[in-house]
Amino acid sequence: MEFSELIKTAKPGGDGEQGTVELWLLIRNVDAVEKRFASSSGTITLKCKDLRVLQLEIPGMEECLNIASSIEALSSVESVMMMYPFFYRPHSMKLEQGWHLYLPHHYYQQTSAWRLSSVNRDFATCSTYPSAIIVPAIVDDEALRKIARFRQGGRFPVLSYYHKKNQTVMLRSGQPLMGPNKKRCQEDELLLKAALCGRARGFVIDTRSAQAAKQARMTGGGSEPKAAYLGWKRLHRPLESRGRPLQESFMKLVEACNDPSLGMDRWLSKLESSKWLSHVKAALSTACLAAQCMEREEACVLVHGAEGTDTTLLVTALAQVILDPDCRTLVGFQHLLEREWIQAGHPFHLRCAHSAYSHARLKQEAPVFLLFLDCVGQLGRQFPFSLEFSERLLLALFENSYASAYGTFLCNSEKERSLCKVKETTHSLWSWLNQPNQQKEYLNPLYSYNALVIWPSVEPQSLQLWQGLFLQWIRSSQYLDEAWAEIQRLVEGSKTPRTNGAAHSQRLLPH
């Protein structure tokens, strides 16, 4: 297919009027196109995935129709290999940079209890796992293949996080395929027993309700029974992961934020009815539960829902930000995203196909990754000295997950990225973010290393609307940007190094 086949308007000529400002917009960023006509002219409204709304005044009805039709066709191209990252070639970057930021054998402690397995090197065992995964050393590759057939999508339990402080581990997986006949898998039971490493107990955090897990068993799924998995206790913490509830919550919130006519009572009512902050609270609460099991109970944790590619990753990634100061650094956070979202098989192409404005019928869209970024932002507001990166990084990640010049968030899995040769033919977002001139833009000038666990408050009074995202195109951020620039200037100009007292003082700040 040639792009020219989709363009029904003539190529614009000339250099534009003097004093005009060009706006470059990725076609992939367009979420919805709306048209309105009046006599011999027309207005095209572009509603973007980054929540921008742009209006184009086009003289000539036919020209307006042609431009709108071209934008609709180009923004609807579904072939991954026809997307902009495969054509983007900045002079300052090399294709190979940034793609090897995270290597699994550099991540975990090389102990006798765990090993790096290449059982999935050809993606045949699990199509959504990376080629190398970390598993208990006592479990061989043949056993892993049997376990994969017993778990949803082949997602057998793998190491997600090793808590150095007390040597506990967090694993993630898909649900066990027990079915109504309550099938068992001895290899699966052995793997989870080995993961305990001699500890008395572990916790299975199921991100579905007990009723949903029971219903799943009737259709072939299920959850781990106590009798078969000795030492493991099951906890149900239902989270909305995919489908209508979470996506519609996102859409309702954006609609409320874009309505300037709302009075205070109506605004608060619409904010509450969107239930977005309820999703934020539920996600943070479940992540805190996982962190508490590891930090305070000194127990191992297994997290899963049904597929293990959405709320499972939301919980494991958030728990690590809460527990581990390394995950709160700029580079460590990138490692976390690679490990727990991109390589772990979150289906970005499906979940981020549309944002909040699309008129298309909902398929598999769900802002799970956006919910994660919002939760991290809540942590940043409650602990303003503990995250090395600023809100600007979270905003950049949101924008690039929906529409990007880089290949990092393309496709749904490492297998798909391998087939599309993403790493060989597109640039990595991390390569761009880690350039010194760019990196400075995303650093938090107030950051001071804090080795402590950061326990957030999840009380309703403590959770805030993410104004930097949901209101960024509605109200000017000029004065806030100027204030942050002044803070950065003062910090850089200060000759007195900050001490660990800063990390302590943040706990005294009101939530």
Short mmCIF file of C-alpha atoms in Angstrom, two decimals:
data_model
loop_
_atom_site.label_atom_id
_atom_site.label_comp_id
_atom_site.label_asym_id
_atom_site.label_seq_id
_atom_site.Cartn_x
_atom_site.Cartn_y
_atom_site.Cartn_z
CA MET A 1 0.00 0.00 0.00
CA GLU A 2 1.18 3.51 -0.83
CA PHE A 3 0.29 6.39 1.50
CA SER A 4 -0.52 8.51 -1.56
CA GLU A 5 -3.55 6.28 -2.17
CA LEU A 6 -5.09 7.57 1.06
CA ILE A 7 -4.41 11.28 0.44
CA LYS A 8 -7.23 12.94 -1.48
CA THR A 9 -6.04 16.52 -1.32
CA ALA A 10 -3.34 18.31 -3.28
CA LYS A 11 0.07 18.84 -1.72
CA PRO A 12 0.17 22.32 -0.14
CA GLY A 13 2.53 24.74 -1.79
CA GLY A 14 4.41 27.81 -0.66
CA ASP A 15 6.17 28.52 2.59
CA GLY A 16 3.10 29.73 4.49
CA GLU A 17 2.32 33.24 5.62
CA GLN A 18 4.99 35.17 7.42
CA GLY A 19 4.64 34.96 11.19
CA THR A 20 2.61 31.75 11.20
CA VAL A 21 3.55 28.88 13.51
CA GLU A 22 3.72 25.33 12.22
CA LEU A 23 2.19 22.56 14.31
CA TRP A 24 3.53 19.07 13.62
CA LEU A 25 1.11 16.33 14.60
CA LEU A 26 1.55 12.58 14.27
CA ILE A 27 -1.33 11.18 12.23
CA ARG A 28 -1.40 8.28 14.68
CA ASN A 29 -2.25 10.82 17.38
CA VAL A 30 -5.66 11.55 15.83
CA ASP A 31 -8.39 9.77 17.78
CA ALA A 32 -11.48 11.23 16.11
CA VAL A 33 -12.28 13.54 13.17
CA GLU A 34 -15.41 15.68 13.22
CA LYS A 35 -16.64 17.86 10.33
CA ARG A 36 -18.96 20.87 10.23
CA PHE A 37 -19.92 22.87 7.12
CA ALA A 38 -21.18 26.39 6.61
CA SER A 39 -21.90 27.70 3.06
CA SER A 40 -18.63 27.40 1.10
CA SER A 41 -16.25 26.49 3.95
CA GLY A 42 -15.89 23.89 6.62
CA THR A 43 -14.41 23.20 10.04
CA ILE A 44 -12.50 20.04 10.88
CA THR A 45 -12.11 19.22 14.57
CA LEU A 46 -9.26 16.85 15.38
CA LYS A 47 -9.57 15.15 18.77
CA CYS A 48 -6.20 13.69 19.67
CA LYS A 49 -5.08 10.76 21.76
CA ASP A 50 -2.99 13.09 23.94
CA LEU A 51 -6.34 14.84 24.75
CA ARG A 52 -5.69 17.90 22.56
CA VAL A 53 -8.57 19.29 20.51
CA LEU A 54 -7.63 21.19 17.33
CA GLN A 55 -9.92 23.07 14.94
CA LEU A 56 -9.01 23.62 11.29
CA GLU A 57 -10.90 26.21 9.23
CA ILE A 58 -10.82 25.04 5.61
CA PRO A 59 -12.06 27.23 2.73
CA GLY A 60 -14.01 25.18 0.18
CA MET A 61 -16.36 22.35 1.04
CA GLU A 62 -14.77 19.83 -1.32
CA GLU A 63 -11.29 20.58 -0.02
CA CYS A 64 -12.54 20.25 3.56
CA LEU A 65 -14.06 16.84 2.78
CA ASN A 66 -10.89 15.67 1.06
CA ILE A 67 -8.66 16.73 3.95
CA ALA A 68 -10.94 15.11 6.55
CA SER A 69 -11.17 11.91 4.51
CA SER A 70 -7.38 11.77 4.14
CA ILE A 71 -6.78 12.26 7.87
CA GLU A 72 -9.36 9.60 8.75
CA ALA A 73 -7.79 7.09 6.35
CA LEU A 74 -4.20 7.75 7.43
CA SER A 75 -5.01 7.66 11.15
CA SER A 76 -6.79 4.32 10.71
CA VAL A 77 -3.88 2.42 9.15
CA GLU A 78 -3.62 -0.78 11.21
CA SER A 79 -0.42 -2.29 9.83
CA VAL A 80 2.30 -1.81 12.44
CA MET A 81 5.04 -1.68 9.83
CA MET A 82 3.35 1.23 8.06
CA MET A 83 3.54 3.41 11.16
CA TYR A 84 5.79 6.44 11.52
CA PRO A 85 8.55 4.89 13.71
CA PHE A 86 9.63 2.74 10.74
CA PHE A 87 10.28 5.91 8.70
CA TYR A 88 11.64 8.25 11.39
CA ARG A 89 15.40 8.78 11.08
CA PRO A 90 16.80 11.57 13.32
CA HIS A 91 20.41 12.45 12.58
CA SER A 92 21.49 12.55 16.25
CA MET A 93 20.59 8.92 17.04
CA LYS A 94 21.63 5.44 15.96
CA LEU A 95 19.14 2.61 15.50
CA GLU A 96 20.88 0.23 17.89
CA GLN A 97 20.95 2.67 20.83
CA GLY A 98 18.59 2.11 23.77
CA TRP A 99 17.33 -1.33 22.82
CA HIS A 100 19.53 -3.17 25.30
CA LEU A 101 18.78 -0.96 28.29
CA TYR A 102 17.50 -3.89 30.35
CA LEU A 103 19.09 -7.34 30.31
CA PRO A 104 17.53 -9.95 32.64
CA HIS A 105 20.80 -11.55 33.72
CA HIS A 106 21.94 -8.15 35.09
CA TYR A 107 18.75 -7.74 37.13
CA TYR A 108 18.56 -10.56 39.64
CA GLN A 109 20.98 -12.01 42.19
CA GLN A 110 22.74 -15.00 40.64
CA THR A 111 22.00 -17.44 43.43
CA SER A 112 21.55 -21.18 43.40
CA ALA A 113 17.80 -20.77 43.99
CA TRP A 114 17.01 -19.04 40.66
CA ARG A 115 18.13 -19.40 37.07
CA LEU A 116 17.75 -17.72 33.71
CA SER A 117 15.81 -20.00 31.35
CA SER A 118 15.76 -19.79 27.55
CA VAL A 119 12.84 -22.22 27.25
CA ASN A 120 10.96 -19.46 25.39
CA ARG A 121 13.78 -18.48 23.03
CA ASP A 122 11.57 -19.12 19.98
CA PHE A 123 8.40 -17.82 21.73
CA ALA A 124 6.81 -21.27 21.30
CA THR A 125 6.21 -21.91 25.02
CA CYS A 126 4.50 -18.55 25.66
CA SER A 127 3.78 -16.08 22.87
CA THR A 128 3.60 -13.09 25.23
CA TYR A 129 6.74 -13.72 27.33
CA PRO A 130 10.24 -12.57 26.34
CA SER A 131 12.83 -15.08 25.15
CA ALA A 132 14.58 -15.22 28.55
CA ILE A 133 12.80 -15.50 31.89
CA ILE A 134 13.85 -16.10 35.52
CA VAL A 135 12.48 -19.20 37.28
CA PRO A 136 13.31 -21.41 40.29
CA ALA A 137 16.47 -23.39 39.55
CA ILE A 138 14.87 -26.66 40.66
CA VAL A 139 12.31 -26.49 37.83
CA ASP A 140 13.70 -27.66 34.49
CA ASP A 141 12.59 -26.51 31.03
CA GLU A 142 10.46 -29.56 30.34
CA ALA A 143 8.50 -28.90 33.52
CA LEU A 144 8.06 -25.28 32.44
CA ARG A 145 6.49 -26.44 29.17
CA LYS A 146 3.99 -28.55 31.11
CA ILE A 147 3.20 -25.66 33.44
CA ALA A 148 2.69 -23.36 30.44
CA ARG A 149 -0.05 -25.67 29.18
CA PHE A 150 -1.71 -25.36 32.60
CA ARG A 151 -1.65 -21.54 32.74
CA GLN A 152 -3.69 -19.01 30.74
CA GLY A 153 -1.84 -17.96 27.59
CA GLY A 154 1.10 -20.13 28.57
CA ARG A 155 2.07 -17.55 31.20
CA PHE A 156 3.65 -19.79 33.85
CA PRO A 157 4.88 -18.16 37.10
CA VAL A 158 8.11 -16.17 36.58
CA LEU A 159 10.17 -13.90 38.80
CA SER A 160 8.96 -10.32 38.75
CA TYR A 161 10.92 -8.83 41.66
CA TYR A 162 13.57 -9.96 44.15
CA HIS A 163 13.37 -8.02 47.44
CA LYS A 164 16.97 -7.85 48.61
CA LYS A 165 16.15 -6.68 52.12
CA ASN A 166 14.54 -9.96 53.23
CA GLN A 167 15.11 -12.20 50.19
CA THR A 168 11.42 -12.49 49.36
CA VAL A 169 10.21 -12.68 45.78
CA MET A 170 7.23 -11.56 43.76
CA LEU A 171 6.08 -13.69 40.84
CA ARG A 172 3.44 -13.12 38.15
CA SER A 173 1.52 -15.45 35.87
CA GLY A 174 -1.78 -16.17 34.15
CA GLN A 175 -4.59 -18.00 35.92
CA PRO A 176 -4.38 -21.79 36.34
CA LEU A 177 -6.56 -23.71 33.87
CA MET A 178 -8.27 -25.92 36.41
CA GLY A 179 -11.72 -25.94 34.85
CA PRO A 180 -14.86 -27.45 36.38
CA ASN A 181 -13.06 -30.79 36.90
CA LYS A 182 -10.44 -29.10 39.11
CA LYS A 183 -7.45 -30.30 37.12
CA ARG A 184 -4.03 -30.20 38.78
CA CYS A 185 -0.46 -29.84 37.60
CA GLN A 186 2.24 -31.29 39.83
CA GLU A 187 4.97 -29.26 38.11
CA ASP A 188 3.05 -26.03 38.80
CA GLU A 189 2.67 -26.96 42.45
CA LEU A 190 6.39 -27.78 42.64
CA LEU A 191 7.33 -24.41 41.12
CA LEU A 192 5.33 -22.44 43.67
CA LYS A 193 6.67 -24.58 46.51
CA ALA A 194 10.22 -23.90 45.29
CA ALA A 195 9.46 -20.16 45.08
CA LEU A 196 8.78 -20.10 48.82
CA CYS A 197 12.46 -20.97 49.42
CA GLY A 198 11.62 -22.70 52.68
CA ARG A 199 9.36 -19.94 54.00
CA ALA A 200 6.20 -20.90 55.83
CA ARG A 201 3.79 -19.02 53.62
CA GLY A 202 3.14 -16.97 50.54
CA PHE A 203 0.21 -14.97 49.21
CA VAL A 204 -1.58 -15.30 45.88
CA ILE A 205 -3.06 -11.89 45.05
CA ASP A 206 -5.84 -12.45 42.53
CA THR A 207 -6.94 -9.23 40.82
CA ARG A 208 -10.43 -10.65 40.27
CA SER A 209 -13.25 -10.95 42.74
CA ALA A 210 -13.82 -14.38 44.33
CA GLN A 211 -17.04 -14.65 42.34
CA ALA A 212 -15.28 -13.84 39.04
CA ALA A 213 -12.59 -16.43 39.78
CA LYS A 214 -15.28 -19.02 40.53
CA GLN A 215 -17.09 -18.22 37.29
CA ALA A 216 -13.78 -18.48 35.40
CA ARG A 217 -13.37 -22.05 36.67
CA MET A 218 -16.65 -23.00 35.01
CA THR A 219 -15.22 -21.86 31.64
CA GLY A 220 -11.81 -23.49 32.01
CA GLY A 221 -9.93 -21.09 34.29
CA GLY A 222 -9.76 -20.90 38.05
CA SER A 223 -7.50 -20.17 41.02
CA GLU A 224 -5.05 -22.08 43.21
CA PRO A 225 -6.79 -24.33 45.82
CA LYS A 226 -5.24 -24.40 49.29
CA ALA A 227 -5.11 -28.20 49.37
CA ALA A 228 -2.82 -28.36 46.32
CA TYR A 229 -0.69 -25.30 47.03
CA LEU A 230 0.41 -25.74 50.62
CA GLY A 231 1.62 -22.57 52.29
CA TRP A 232 -0.10 -20.25 49.81
CA LYS A 233 -3.04 -18.11 50.90
CA ARG A 234 -5.30 -16.55 48.29
CA LEU A 235 -6.39 -12.89 48.52
CA HIS A 236 -8.90 -11.39 46.09
CA ARG A 237 -8.57 -7.72 45.18
CA PRO A 238 -10.79 -6.99 42.15
CA LEU A 239 -9.42 -4.45 39.67
CA GLU A 240 -10.95 -3.33 36.38
CA SER A 241 -8.49 -4.26 33.67
CA ARG A 242 -10.03 -4.22 30.23
CA GLY A 243 -13.25 -3.67 28.36
CA ARG A 244 -15.85 -1.04 29.01
CA PRO A 245 -15.57 -0.07 32.73
CA LEU A 246 -12.04 1.35 32.72
CA GLN A 247 -12.20 2.85 29.21
CA GLU A 248 -15.58 4.45 29.88
CA SER A 249 -14.29 5.84 33.18
CA PHE A 250 -11.45 7.51 31.25
CA MET A 251 -13.87 8.90 28.64
CA LYS A 252 -16.26 10.29 31.26
CA LEU A 253 -13.44 12.02 33.12
CA VAL A 254 -12.10 13.67 29.95
CA GLU A 255 -15.61 14.77 29.01
CA ALA A 256 -16.06 16.39 32.42
CA CYS A 257 -12.68 18.13 32.24
CA ASN A 258 -13.51 19.57 28.82
CA ASP A 259 -16.83 21.11 29.87
CA PRO A 260 -16.21 24.75 30.92
CA SER A 261 -19.88 25.31 31.81
CA LEU A 262 -19.84 23.08 34.89
CA GLY A 263 -20.45 24.64 38.26
CA MET A 264 -18.76 23.33 41.39
CA ASP A 265 -21.51 20.88 42.38
CA ARG A 266 -21.90 19.54 38.85
CA TRP A 267 -18.13 19.21 38.41
CA LEU A 268 -17.72 17.23 41.63
CA SER A 269 -20.66 15.04 40.68
CA LYS A 270 -19.19 14.27 37.26
CA LEU A 271 -15.74 13.64 38.73
CA GLU A 272 -17.22 11.15 41.17
CA SER A 273 -19.43 9.45 38.56
CA SER A 274 -16.43 8.87 36.28
CA LYS A 275 -14.96 6.64 39.05
CA TRP A 276 -11.43 7.30 37.79
CA LEU A 277 -10.04 8.14 41.22
CA SER A 278 -11.72 4.98 42.55
CA HIS A 279 -9.66 2.98 40.05
CA VAL A 280 -6.53 4.85 41.20
CA LYS A 281 -7.35 4.05 44.84
CA ALA A 282 -7.97 0.37 44.09
CA ALA A 283 -4.72 0.00 42.14
CA LEU A 284 -2.62 1.71 44.83
CA SER A 285 -4.31 -0.30 47.60
CA THR A 286 -3.60 -3.62 45.88
CA ALA A 287 0.02 -2.65 45.18
CA CYS A 288 0.42 -1.66 48.84
CA LEU A 289 -0.96 -5.06 49.84
CA ALA A 290 1.64 -6.83 47.68
CA ALA A 291 4.40 -4.61 49.10
CA GLN A 292 3.20 -5.19 52.65
CA CYS A 293 3.23 -8.96 52.20
CA MET A 294 6.88 -8.79 51.14
CA GLU A 295 8.18 -6.03 53.42
CA ARG A 296 6.28 -6.58 56.67
CA GLU A 297 5.08 -10.17 56.47
CA GLU A 298 8.35 -11.32 54.86
CA ALA A 299 6.32 -13.56 52.58
CA CYS A 300 6.51 -14.35 48.88
CA VAL A 301 3.81 -13.11 46.52
CA LEU A 302 2.24 -14.39 43.30
CA VAL A 303 0.08 -11.91 41.37
CA HIS A 304 -2.33 -12.86 38.61
CA GLY A 305 -5.79 -12.14 37.26
CA ALA A 306 -6.98 -13.95 34.17
CA GLU A 307 -4.51 -13.38 31.31
CA GLY A 308 -1.82 -11.77 33.46
CA THR A 309 -1.08 -8.98 30.98
CA ASP A 310 -2.98 -6.04 32.49
CA THR A 311 -3.83 -5.61 36.19
CA THR A 312 -1.17 -8.17 37.07
CA LEU A 313 1.53 -5.89 35.62
CA LEU A 314 -0.12 -2.83 37.13
CA VAL A 315 0.22 -4.32 40.63
CA THR A 316 3.72 -5.78 40.29
CA ALA A 317 5.14 -2.58 38.78
CA LEU A 318 3.53 -0.27 41.35
CA ALA A 319 4.63 -2.47 44.24
CA GLN A 320 8.23 -2.15 43.05
CA VAL A 321 8.05 1.66 42.91
CA ILE A 322 6.77 1.60 46.50
CA LEU A 323 9.42 -0.84 47.75
CA ASP A 324 12.56 -0.17 45.77
CA PRO A 325 14.41 3.19 45.63
CA ASP A 326 16.22 2.05 42.47
CA CYS A 327 12.89 1.91 40.64
CA ARG A 328 12.35 5.55 41.58
CA THR A 329 15.41 6.77 39.67
CA LEU A 330 15.17 7.89 36.05
CA VAL A 331 17.10 4.93 34.63
CA GLY A 332 15.66 2.44 37.14
CA PHE A 333 12.14 3.47 36.20
CA GLN A 334 12.94 2.83 32.53
CA HIS A 335 14.25 -0.62 33.50
CA LEU A 336 10.99 -1.24 35.37
CA LEU A 337 8.88 -0.28 32.34
CA GLU A 338 10.92 -2.56 30.09
CA ARG A 339 10.76 -5.46 32.54
CA GLU A 340 7.20 -5.22 33.82
CA TRP A 341 5.29 -3.72 30.90
CA ILE A 342 7.02 -3.98 27.54
CA GLN A 343 8.88 -7.31 27.76
CA ALA A 344 6.22 -8.73 30.10
CA GLY A 345 3.70 -8.61 27.28
CA HIS A 346 1.27 -5.77 27.95
CA PRO A 347 -0.65 -5.47 24.63
CA PHE A 348 0.03 -1.78 23.95
CA HIS A 349 -1.15 -1.96 20.33
CA LEU A 350 -4.58 -3.23 21.43
CA ARG A 351 -5.03 -1.25 24.63
CA CYS A 352 -3.88 2.08 23.17
CA ALA A 353 -5.59 1.80 19.79
CA HIS A 354 -7.95 4.59 20.84
CA SER A 355 -7.94 7.21 23.58
CA ALA A 356 -10.87 9.10 25.13
CA TYR A 357 -12.48 10.65 22.03
CA SER A 358 -12.90 7.83 19.51
CA HIS A 359 -16.36 7.12 18.13
CA ALA A 360 -15.31 3.59 17.15
CA ARG A 361 -16.93 0.66 18.88
CA LEU A 362 -14.83 -0.41 21.86
CA LYS A 363 -12.86 -3.59 21.27
CA GLN A 364 -9.90 -4.23 23.55
CA GLU A 365 -8.96 -0.66 24.44
CA ALA A 366 -8.25 0.08 28.11
CA PRO A 367 -6.02 2.76 29.69
CA VAL A 368 -4.27 0.35 32.09
CA PHE A 369 -0.83 1.87 31.46
CA LEU A 370 -2.25 5.38 31.92
CA LEU A 371 -3.72 4.24 35.25
CA PHE A 372 -0.24 3.07 36.28
CA LEU A 373 1.28 6.45 35.33
CA ASP A 374 -1.43 8.26 37.30
CA CYS A 375 -0.68 6.12 40.36
CA VAL A 376 3.04 6.90 40.06
CA GLY A 377 2.12 10.58 39.84
CA GLN A 378 0.14 10.23 43.08
CA LEU A 379 3.28 8.80 44.72
CA GLY A 380 5.29 11.72 43.39
CA ARG A 381 2.88 14.25 44.89
CA GLN A 382 2.81 12.53 48.28
CA PHE A 383 6.60 12.02 48.35
CA PRO A 384 7.96 15.00 46.39
CA PHE A 385 11.64 14.24 47.13
CA SER A 386 11.64 10.47 46.45
CA LEU A 387 11.22 10.27 42.66
CA GLU A 388 14.19 11.34 40.56
CA PHE A 389 11.94 12.03 37.57
CA SER A 390 9.23 14.66 37.25
CA GLU A 391 5.67 14.75 35.97
CA ARG A 392 7.02 15.66 32.54
CA LEU A 393 8.39 12.14 32.12
CA LEU A 394 5.00 10.61 32.95
CA LEU A 395 3.32 12.90 30.42
CA ALA A 396 5.88 11.96 27.76
CA LEU A 397 5.30 8.26 28.45
CA PHE A 398 1.53 8.70 28.17
CA GLU A 399 1.85 10.49 24.83
CA ASN A 400 4.32 7.98 23.40
CA SER A 401 2.27 4.95 24.47
CA TYR A 402 -0.60 6.17 22.29
CA ALA A 403 1.32 7.75 19.40
CA SER A 404 5.08 7.89 19.00
CA ALA A 405 7.95 8.46 16.61
CA TYR A 406 9.76 5.64 18.43
CA GLY A 407 9.24 1.88 18.37
CA THR A 408 9.38 1.17 22.11
CA PHE A 409 5.61 0.84 22.63
CA LEU A 410 4.79 -0.77 19.28
CA CYS A 411 3.10 -4.19 19.08
CA ASN A 412 1.67 -6.39 21.83
CA SER A 413 4.65 -8.60 22.75
CA GLU A 414 8.32 -9.30 22.21
CA LYS A 415 7.35 -11.98 19.69
CA GLU A 416 5.50 -9.44 17.55
CA ARG A 417 8.36 -6.94 17.84
CA SER A 418 10.75 -9.65 16.68
CA LEU A 419 8.57 -10.51 13.67
CA CYS A 420 8.24 -6.82 12.73
CA LYS A 421 11.98 -6.23 13.33
CA VAL A 422 11.14 -3.27 15.56
CA LYS A 423 14.54 -3.21 17.26
CA GLU A 424 16.41 -3.34 13.95
CA THR A 425 14.39 -0.74 12.05
CA THR A 426 13.04 1.81 14.57
CA HIS A 427 14.58 4.05 17.22
CA SER A 428 14.16 3.46 20.94
CA LEU A 429 12.37 6.05 23.07
CA TRP A 430 14.95 5.46 25.81
CA SER A 431 17.75 6.53 23.47
CA TRP A 432 16.02 9.87 22.98
CA LEU A 433 15.06 10.37 26.66
CA ASN A 434 18.60 9.62 27.86
CA GLN A 435 20.29 12.24 25.71
CA PRO A 436 21.80 14.78 28.17
CA ASN A 437 19.83 17.73 26.82
CA GLN A 438 16.56 15.76 27.02
CA GLN A 439 17.27 13.99 30.30
CA LYS A 440 17.54 17.30 32.11
CA GLU A 441 13.94 18.12 31.12
CA TYR A 442 12.60 15.11 33.00
CA LEU A 443 14.54 15.31 36.27
CA ASN A 444 12.97 16.33 39.57
CA PRO A 445 15.10 19.18 41.01
CA LEU A 446 13.93 18.32 44.55
CA TYR A 447 15.05 14.67 44.39
CA SER A 448 17.00 13.22 47.30
CA TYR A 449 17.73 9.50 47.45
CA ASN A 450 15.41 7.81 49.95
CA ALA A 451 16.16 4.19 50.81
CA LEU A 452 12.90 3.78 52.73
CA VAL A 453 9.71 2.18 51.51
CA ILE A 454 7.22 4.91 50.54
CA TRP A 455 3.77 3.94 51.85
CA PRO A 456 1.17 6.14 50.15
CA SER A 457 -2.08 7.26 51.68
CA VAL A 458 -5.03 5.95 49.71
CA GLU A 459 -7.64 7.93 51.60
CA PRO A 460 -9.95 9.86 49.25
CA GLN A 461 -8.65 13.18 50.64
CA SER A 462 -5.10 12.21 49.62
CA LEU A 463 -5.80 11.36 45.97
CA GLN A 464 -5.82 14.19 43.44
CA LEU A 465 -6.94 14.66 39.87
CA TRP A 466 -3.89 14.57 37.59
CA GLN A 467 -4.25 18.15 36.41
CA GLY A 468 -1.00 18.08 34.46
CA LEU A 469 -2.60 15.55 32.10
CA PHE A 470 -6.34 16.00 32.17
CA LEU A 471 -6.24 19.82 32.22
CA GLN A 472 -3.03 20.46 30.29
CA TRP A 473 -4.80 21.70 27.13
CA ILE A 474 -7.54 23.53 29.05
CA ARG A 475 -5.64 25.88 31.33
CA SER A 476 -2.24 27.50 30.89
CA SER A 477 0.68 26.01 32.80
CA GLN A 478 2.91 29.05 32.20
CA TYR A 479 3.20 30.16 35.82
CA LEU A 480 3.69 26.62 37.12
CA ASP A 481 6.41 26.01 34.53
CA GLU A 482 8.09 29.28 35.52
CA ALA A 483 7.96 28.27 39.19
CA TRP A 484 9.58 24.90 38.48
CA ALA A 485 12.25 26.57 36.34
CA GLU A 486 13.04 28.90 39.23
CA ILE A 487 13.23 25.97 41.67
CA GLN A 488 15.61 24.19 39.32
CA ARG A 489 17.75 27.33 39.01
CA LEU A 490 17.93 27.73 42.79
CA VAL A 491 18.83 24.07 43.35
CA GLU A 492 21.54 24.11 40.68
CA GLY A 493 22.94 27.36 42.04
CA SER A 494 23.03 26.11 45.60
CA LYS A 495 26.51 25.34 46.88
CA THR A 496 25.26 23.41 49.91
CA PRO A 497 24.69 19.73 49.13
CA ARG A 498 21.36 18.30 50.22
CA THR A 499 21.42 15.75 53.01
CA ASN A 500 19.31 12.78 53.91
CA GLY A 501 17.27 15.13 56.09
CA ALA A 502 15.28 15.98 52.97
CA ALA A 503 14.13 12.39 52.70
CA HIS A 504 12.99 12.48 56.30
CA SER A 505 11.25 15.85 56.09
CA GLN A 506 8.97 14.72 53.27
CA ARG A 507 7.15 12.39 55.65
CA LEU A 508 6.07 15.44 57.61
CA LEU A 509 4.39 17.03 54.61
CA PRO A 510 0.59 16.97 54.73
CA HIS A 511 -1.08 14.64 52.26
#
